[in-house]
């Protein structure tokens, strides 16, 4: 019987594991944290699952989350580049944000209930290589440092050598939801962006405030200051940044109730250098390792493409395994080719959005969307469809074409 | 309104034209032959449309051919490599072979009925370049010589610099159909192959006898001798080759009735050097030409992949145009990437089959299929699915894996 080993129990590894159990394969996931440790740990992200990802979850039988209320269908924009600043985009189907400390442990349990084997252990590179002698295929879906470095950077798709944003996200109470519910995307050049994300966590509905701060800009203190050193000062700094740069979110805050959901575990700070790595690597023993998820592609979280790309990628890998169980170079190249268009589109899109100074077409696009609901809806819906998104915004000519194709019929008349 | 120009009215160009009319685009097809000239001309091929292609035709509303009877569901094999020589493979859905002198003129008429513009003219490279100023996109789906040479050879996917088979096909009466109807595939190393294809032409049911002759081998006289110089001698040579190398077809011939359907127009001789060319080329004026069909990929006809690849490719191009009408380098690369996996699989598959001396896994595969109906059916059905076919037969290890996965349960017992 074909046996597959998966390194990592993040969303990528768990999705892949569940897909492969549907094919009645023998699957082991290796991870260094138990479900309880994940549940009791720090927040990991604040990522939305787009409806395209929820469709995959439906195939896996993991789309229903009874007792939670975490769906939304709108993006509320505050466009710091223009004079007219506010506009809204609508999804065709709702997205959903669950605290991964709820989501991942439940998937780990479900994986085991369905017959998957979950092994809790740390793995060195040498041990991973040994696993390729045990399993027909080993997929690496996690791993910083030397494990990640097994997969070489694809330089032509990795334009940055340092983070373009410094990140700080906290799960807060006391932010009024938008009605209808939605994510607020506030762009405040040159400070950076703020995403206010309605989500479900242990205490019920909270808002993740994800500050994407330009390095050296006025927002970055939220990443550099340690919350634990002075919680009250960190809270005050957060409120100050909202007031100064993000009025459309600030106006929703009830300061009397503005408080972290629980404690310092509700704060995550850091920064990522975006990178796209090679899909696979040939080991000295003649076996291959296949990369999946963050270890394959790391994107800045500002467009919520990391997890959604990872679940897509897991499905591509699973589909390839369904039709072909000869894990040679041809298999590896097939997987690489099949996921390349969408993954490259994601990474190109996000890398275009975070470019400093801004790529010229991005302020143009945002300022056009203020007056063009069709364009705003398309930009929003395209969070499901990275290929269409980079088609829309990849170059100044492409933004111009999209603007022309969606120009409101009245625009010409009102210009006269 | 977006306007598309297509050079060539073969199956690739006509399919693309019909797809684009379904998108209400302005489409012009340029060709140097009228429908009447095609109808009255020489035969062009004897290619089967696999069910995957017929599915595309159904989308285009051109799948129904009333008054014809040209479907079949079987491949009858004669395996010249083994002691046990005969086996059968079955398609899940029937394929169909129509004389292209019937098929293409009808598609040309349908294209015009639906509002397409058909321009009958010869085009030089300079004139094609001018057309890129008239149309938003120009697709080149035909063109030997200097037009074809616009698109550079992809050396890594074009292993041959000369034909590996010399070809001769004639449309004959007097060959009894198999029951149930099917294509006979007779492999007679080192002479080459014969395909006996049941098809529909002007006179009703005929058989195309397609001789694929190893250069320098005993069959090649069928390609080198001119039918017109001595029709009786050519007919006698054909019978002689059948008797000598292809007994499973020879036994079906009623010599009293064995005659060409009409005249020398029912004979086509030649040879092709397989080549995969670049998908697109940037012209000095900054516009692109996109390659489609034979001008993009030329394969030996022995596995019927030319037309089926071309119709697939036309659909990929049409789908890309439906979602993106900015015809820049990104568009060209998108089309290239989307069709690459299947087209490269087709060309790799056919190039493996015609390799001289044979790739070692091919005689192994054929000899295994004699005793393994599941494997034979898979090989047959894979004429629809080139990716699965090269998965099956791309390397000796892959054939071994397929044999193991499909080994009849009784085989082990009878070995004891």
Coordinates of C-alpha atoms in Angstrom, one line a residue, chain A residues 91-325:
Chain A
X91 CA -17.8 38.6 -2.5
X92 CA -20.1 36.3 -4.4
X93 CA -19.8 33.8 -1.6
X94 CA -18.8 34.5 2.0
X95 CA -15.3 34.0 3.4
X96 CA -14.6 32.9 7.0
X97 CA -12.0 33.6 9.6
X98 CA -11.5 31.1 12.5
X99 CA -8.7 31.3 15.0
X100 CA -6.2 28.6 13.9
X101 CA -6.0 27.6 17.5
X102 CA -9.5 26.3 17.0
X103 CA -9.2 25.2 13.4
X104 CA -5.9 23.2 13.4
X105 CA -6.6 21.1 16.6
X106 CA -10.0 20.1 15.2
X107 CA -8.4 19.1 11.9
X108 CA -5.7 17.1 13.8
X109 CA -8.4 15.3 15.7
X110 CA -10.4 14.6 12.5
X111 CA -7.3 13.3 10.8
X112 CA -6.7 10.8 13.6
X113 CA -10.4 9.9 13.7
X114 CA -10.2 9.0 10.0
X115 CA -7.3 6.7 10.5
X116 CA -4.3 9.0 9.9
X117 CA -1.3 8.6 12.1
X118 CA -0.1 11.8 13.9
X119 CA 3.5 11.5 15.2
X120 CA 4.7 14.2 17.7
X121 CA 8.4 14.6 17.2
X122 CA 11.1 17.0 16.1
X123 CA 12.8 16.1 12.9
X124 CA 16.3 16.9 11.7
X125 CA 17.1 17.0 8.0
X126 CA 18.8 13.6 8.4
X127 CA 15.7 12.2 9.9
X128 CA 13.6 13.5 7.1
X129 CA 15.9 11.9 4.6
X130 CA 15.5 8.6 6.5
X131 CA 11.7 9.0 6.2
X132 CA 12.0 8.9 2.5
X133 CA 13.1 5.3 2.9
X134 CA 10.0 4.5 4.9
X135 CA 7.4 6.3 2.9
X136 CA 6.8 6.2 -0.9
X137 CA 6.6 10.0 -0.8
X138 CA 7.6 12.6 1.8
X139 CA 6.0 16.0 1.6
X140 CA 7.5 18.9 3.6
X141 CA 4.9 21.4 4.6
X142 CA 6.7 23.2 7.4
X143 CA 10.2 24.0 8.5
X144 CA 12.2 27.1 9.0
X145 CA 16.0 27.2 9.0
X146 CA 17.8 24.2 7.5
X147 CA 14.7 22.3 6.5
X148 CA 13.3 25.2 4.6
X149 CA 16.7 25.9 3.1
X150 CA 16.6 22.4 1.4
X151 CA 14.5 24.0 -1.2
X152 CA 16.4 26.7 -3.1
X153 CA 15.0 30.2 -3.6
X154 CA 13.6 30.8 -7.1
X155 CA 15.3 34.2 -7.6
X156 CA 13.2 35.3 -10.6
X157 CA 10.1 35.0 -8.5
X158 CA 11.6 36.3 -5.2
X159 CA 12.2 40.0 -5.7
X160 CA 12.8 40.9 -2.1
X161 CA 15.6 40.0 0.3
X162 CA 14.0 41.5 3.3
X163 CA 10.5 42.0 4.7
X164 CA 8.5 44.8 3.0
X165 CA 6.2 45.2 6.0
X166 CA 6.6 44.7 9.7
X167 CA 3.7 42.8 11.1
X168 CA 1.7 43.1 14.3
X169 CA -1.6 41.4 14.8
X170 CA -3.8 41.3 18.0
X171 CA -7.2 39.8 18.7
X172 CA -9.2 42.6 20.2
X173 CA -12.6 43.1 21.8
X174 CA -14.3 46.5 21.6
X175 CA -14.3 47.0 17.8
X176 CA -17.9 47.3 16.4
X177 CA -18.6 45.0 13.5
X178 CA -19.5 46.5 10.2
X179 CA -23.0 45.8 9.0
X180 CA -23.1 43.7 6.9
X181 CA -20.0 42.1 8.3
X182 CA -16.7 42.6 6.5
X183 CA -13.0 43.1 6.5
X184 CA -11.9 46.7 6.7
X185 CA -8.8 47.4 4.5
X186 CA -7.3 50.7 5.4
X187 CA -4.4 51.9 3.3
X188 CA -2.4 54.8 4.8
X189 CA 0.7 55.5 2.9
X190 CA 3.5 55.9 3.9
X191 CA 2.6 54.3 7.3
X192 CA 1.3 51.1 5.7
X193 CA -1.9 49.2 5.9
X194 CA -4.3 48.0 8.6
X195 CA -6.7 45.1 8.1
X196 CA -9.5 44.8 10.7
X197 CA -10.8 41.3 10.4
X198 CA -14.0 40.0 12.0
X199 CA -13.3 36.5 13.2
X200 CA -14.2 33.8 15.7
X201 CA -11.9 32.9 18.6
X202 CA -12.3 31.3 22.0
X203 CA -14.3 34.2 23.4
X204 CA -16.6 34.4 20.4
X205 CA -16.4 37.3 18.0
X206 CA -13.3 39.4 18.1
X207 CA -11.5 41.6 15.6
X208 CA -8.0 40.9 14.4
X209 CA -6.2 44.1 13.9
X210 CA -3.4 43.3 11.5
X211 CA -1.0 46.3 11.1
X212 CA 1.2 46.0 8.0
X213 CA 3.8 48.7 8.7
X214 CA 6.3 50.1 6.3
X215 CA 9.8 49.6 7.8
X216 CA 11.0 52.8 9.2
X217 CA 7.5 54.3 9.0
X218 CA 5.4 55.6 11.9
X219 CA 3.5 52.3 12.4
X220 CA 6.4 50.0 13.0
X221 CA 6.6 50.6 16.7
X222 CA 3.6 48.2 17.0
X223 CA 5.9 45.4 15.8
X224 CA 9.0 46.5 17.7
X225 CA 7.6 47.1 21.1
X226 CA 7.0 44.1 23.3
X227 CA 3.4 43.9 24.5
X228 CA 4.4 42.1 27.7
X229 CA 6.7 44.9 28.8
X230 CA 3.8 47.3 29.2
X231 CA 0.4 46.1 28.1
X232 CA -1.4 49.4 28.8
X233 CA 1.1 51.3 26.7
X234 CA 0.9 48.9 23.8
X235 CA -2.9 49.2 23.9
X236 CA -2.6 53.0 23.9
X237 CA -0.1 52.9 21.0
X238 CA -2.6 50.8 19.1
X239 CA -5.4 53.3 19.7
X240 CA -3.1 56.1 18.7
X241 CA -2.2 54.5 15.4
X242 CA -5.8 53.9 14.6
X243 CA -6.7 57.5 15.3
X244 CA -3.8 58.9 13.4
X245 CA -3.8 56.7 10.3
X246 CA -7.0 54.6 10.1
X247 CA -10.1 56.7 10.8
X248 CA -12.5 54.2 9.3
X249 CA -11.5 51.7 11.9
X250 CA -10.9 54.1 14.8
X251 CA -14.5 55.3 14.6
X252 CA -15.6 51.8 15.3
X253 CA -13.6 51.4 18.5
X254 CA -15.4 51.7 21.9
X255 CA -12.4 52.5 24.0
X256 CA -14.1 51.5 27.2
X257 CA -14.3 47.9 25.8
X258 CA -11.1 47.9 23.8
X259 CA -9.0 45.1 25.3
X260 CA -7.2 42.0 24.1
X261 CA -9.3 38.8 24.2
X262 CA -7.2 37.3 26.9
X263 CA -3.4 37.9 27.2
X264 CA -0.1 38.2 25.4
X265 CA -0.9 35.0 23.5
X266 CA -3.3 37.2 21.5
X267 CA -0.5 39.2 20.0
X268 CA 1.8 38.1 17.2
X269 CA 4.6 40.2 15.9
X270 CA 7.1 39.6 13.2
X271 CA 7.9 40.0 9.5
X272 CA 8.3 37.8 6.5
X273 CA 10.6 38.0 3.6
X274 CA 8.5 36.8 0.6
X275 CA 10.0 33.9 -1.2
X276 CA 9.0 31.3 -3.7
X277 CA 11.2 28.2 -3.5
X278 CA 11.8 25.2 -5.8
X279 CA 9.0 22.7 -5.7
X280 CA 11.1 19.7 -4.9
X281 CA 14.6 18.6 -4.2
X282 CA 16.5 15.4 -5.0
X283 CA 18.2 13.8 -2.0
X284 CA 21.5 12.0 -2.1
X285 CA 19.6 8.7 -1.7
X286 CA 17.8 9.2 -5.0
X287 CA 14.5 10.1 -3.4
X288 CA 12.6 13.4 -3.7
X289 CA 11.2 15.7 -1.1
X290 CA 8.2 17.8 -2.3
X291 CA 7.6 21.2 -0.8
X292 CA 4.1 22.4 0.3
X293 CA 2.7 25.5 2.0
X294 CA 4.9 28.1 3.7
X295 CA 8.1 26.2 3.1
X296 CA 7.4 26.4 -0.6
X297 CA 5.9 29.9 -0.8
X298 CA 6.0 32.6 1.8
X299 CA 3.9 35.7 1.1
X300 CA 3.2 38.8 3.1
X301 CA -0.2 38.3 4.8
X302 CA -1.7 41.6 3.5
X303 CA -3.9 39.9 0.8
X304 CA -4.6 36.7 2.8
X305 CA -3.0 34.5 0.2
X306 CA -0.8 32.2 2.3
X307 CA -3.3 29.7 3.6
X308 CA -5.5 29.9 0.6
X309 CA -2.6 29.1 -1.6
X310 CA -1.5 26.3 0.7
X311 CA -4.9 24.6 0.6
X312 CA -5.0 25.0 -3.2
X313 CA -1.5 23.5 -3.4
X314 CA -2.4 20.6 -1.1
X315 CA -5.3 19.8 -3.4
X316 CA -3.1 19.8 -6.5
X317 CA -0.7 17.4 -4.8
X318 CA -3.5 15.1 -3.7
X319 CA -5.0 15.1 -7.2
X320 CA -1.7 14.3 -8.7
X321 CA -1.2 11.4 -6.2
X322 CA -4.7 10.1 -7.1
X323 CA -3.8 9.7 -10.7
X324 CA -0.1 8.8 -10.5
X325 CA 1.8 6.9 -7.7

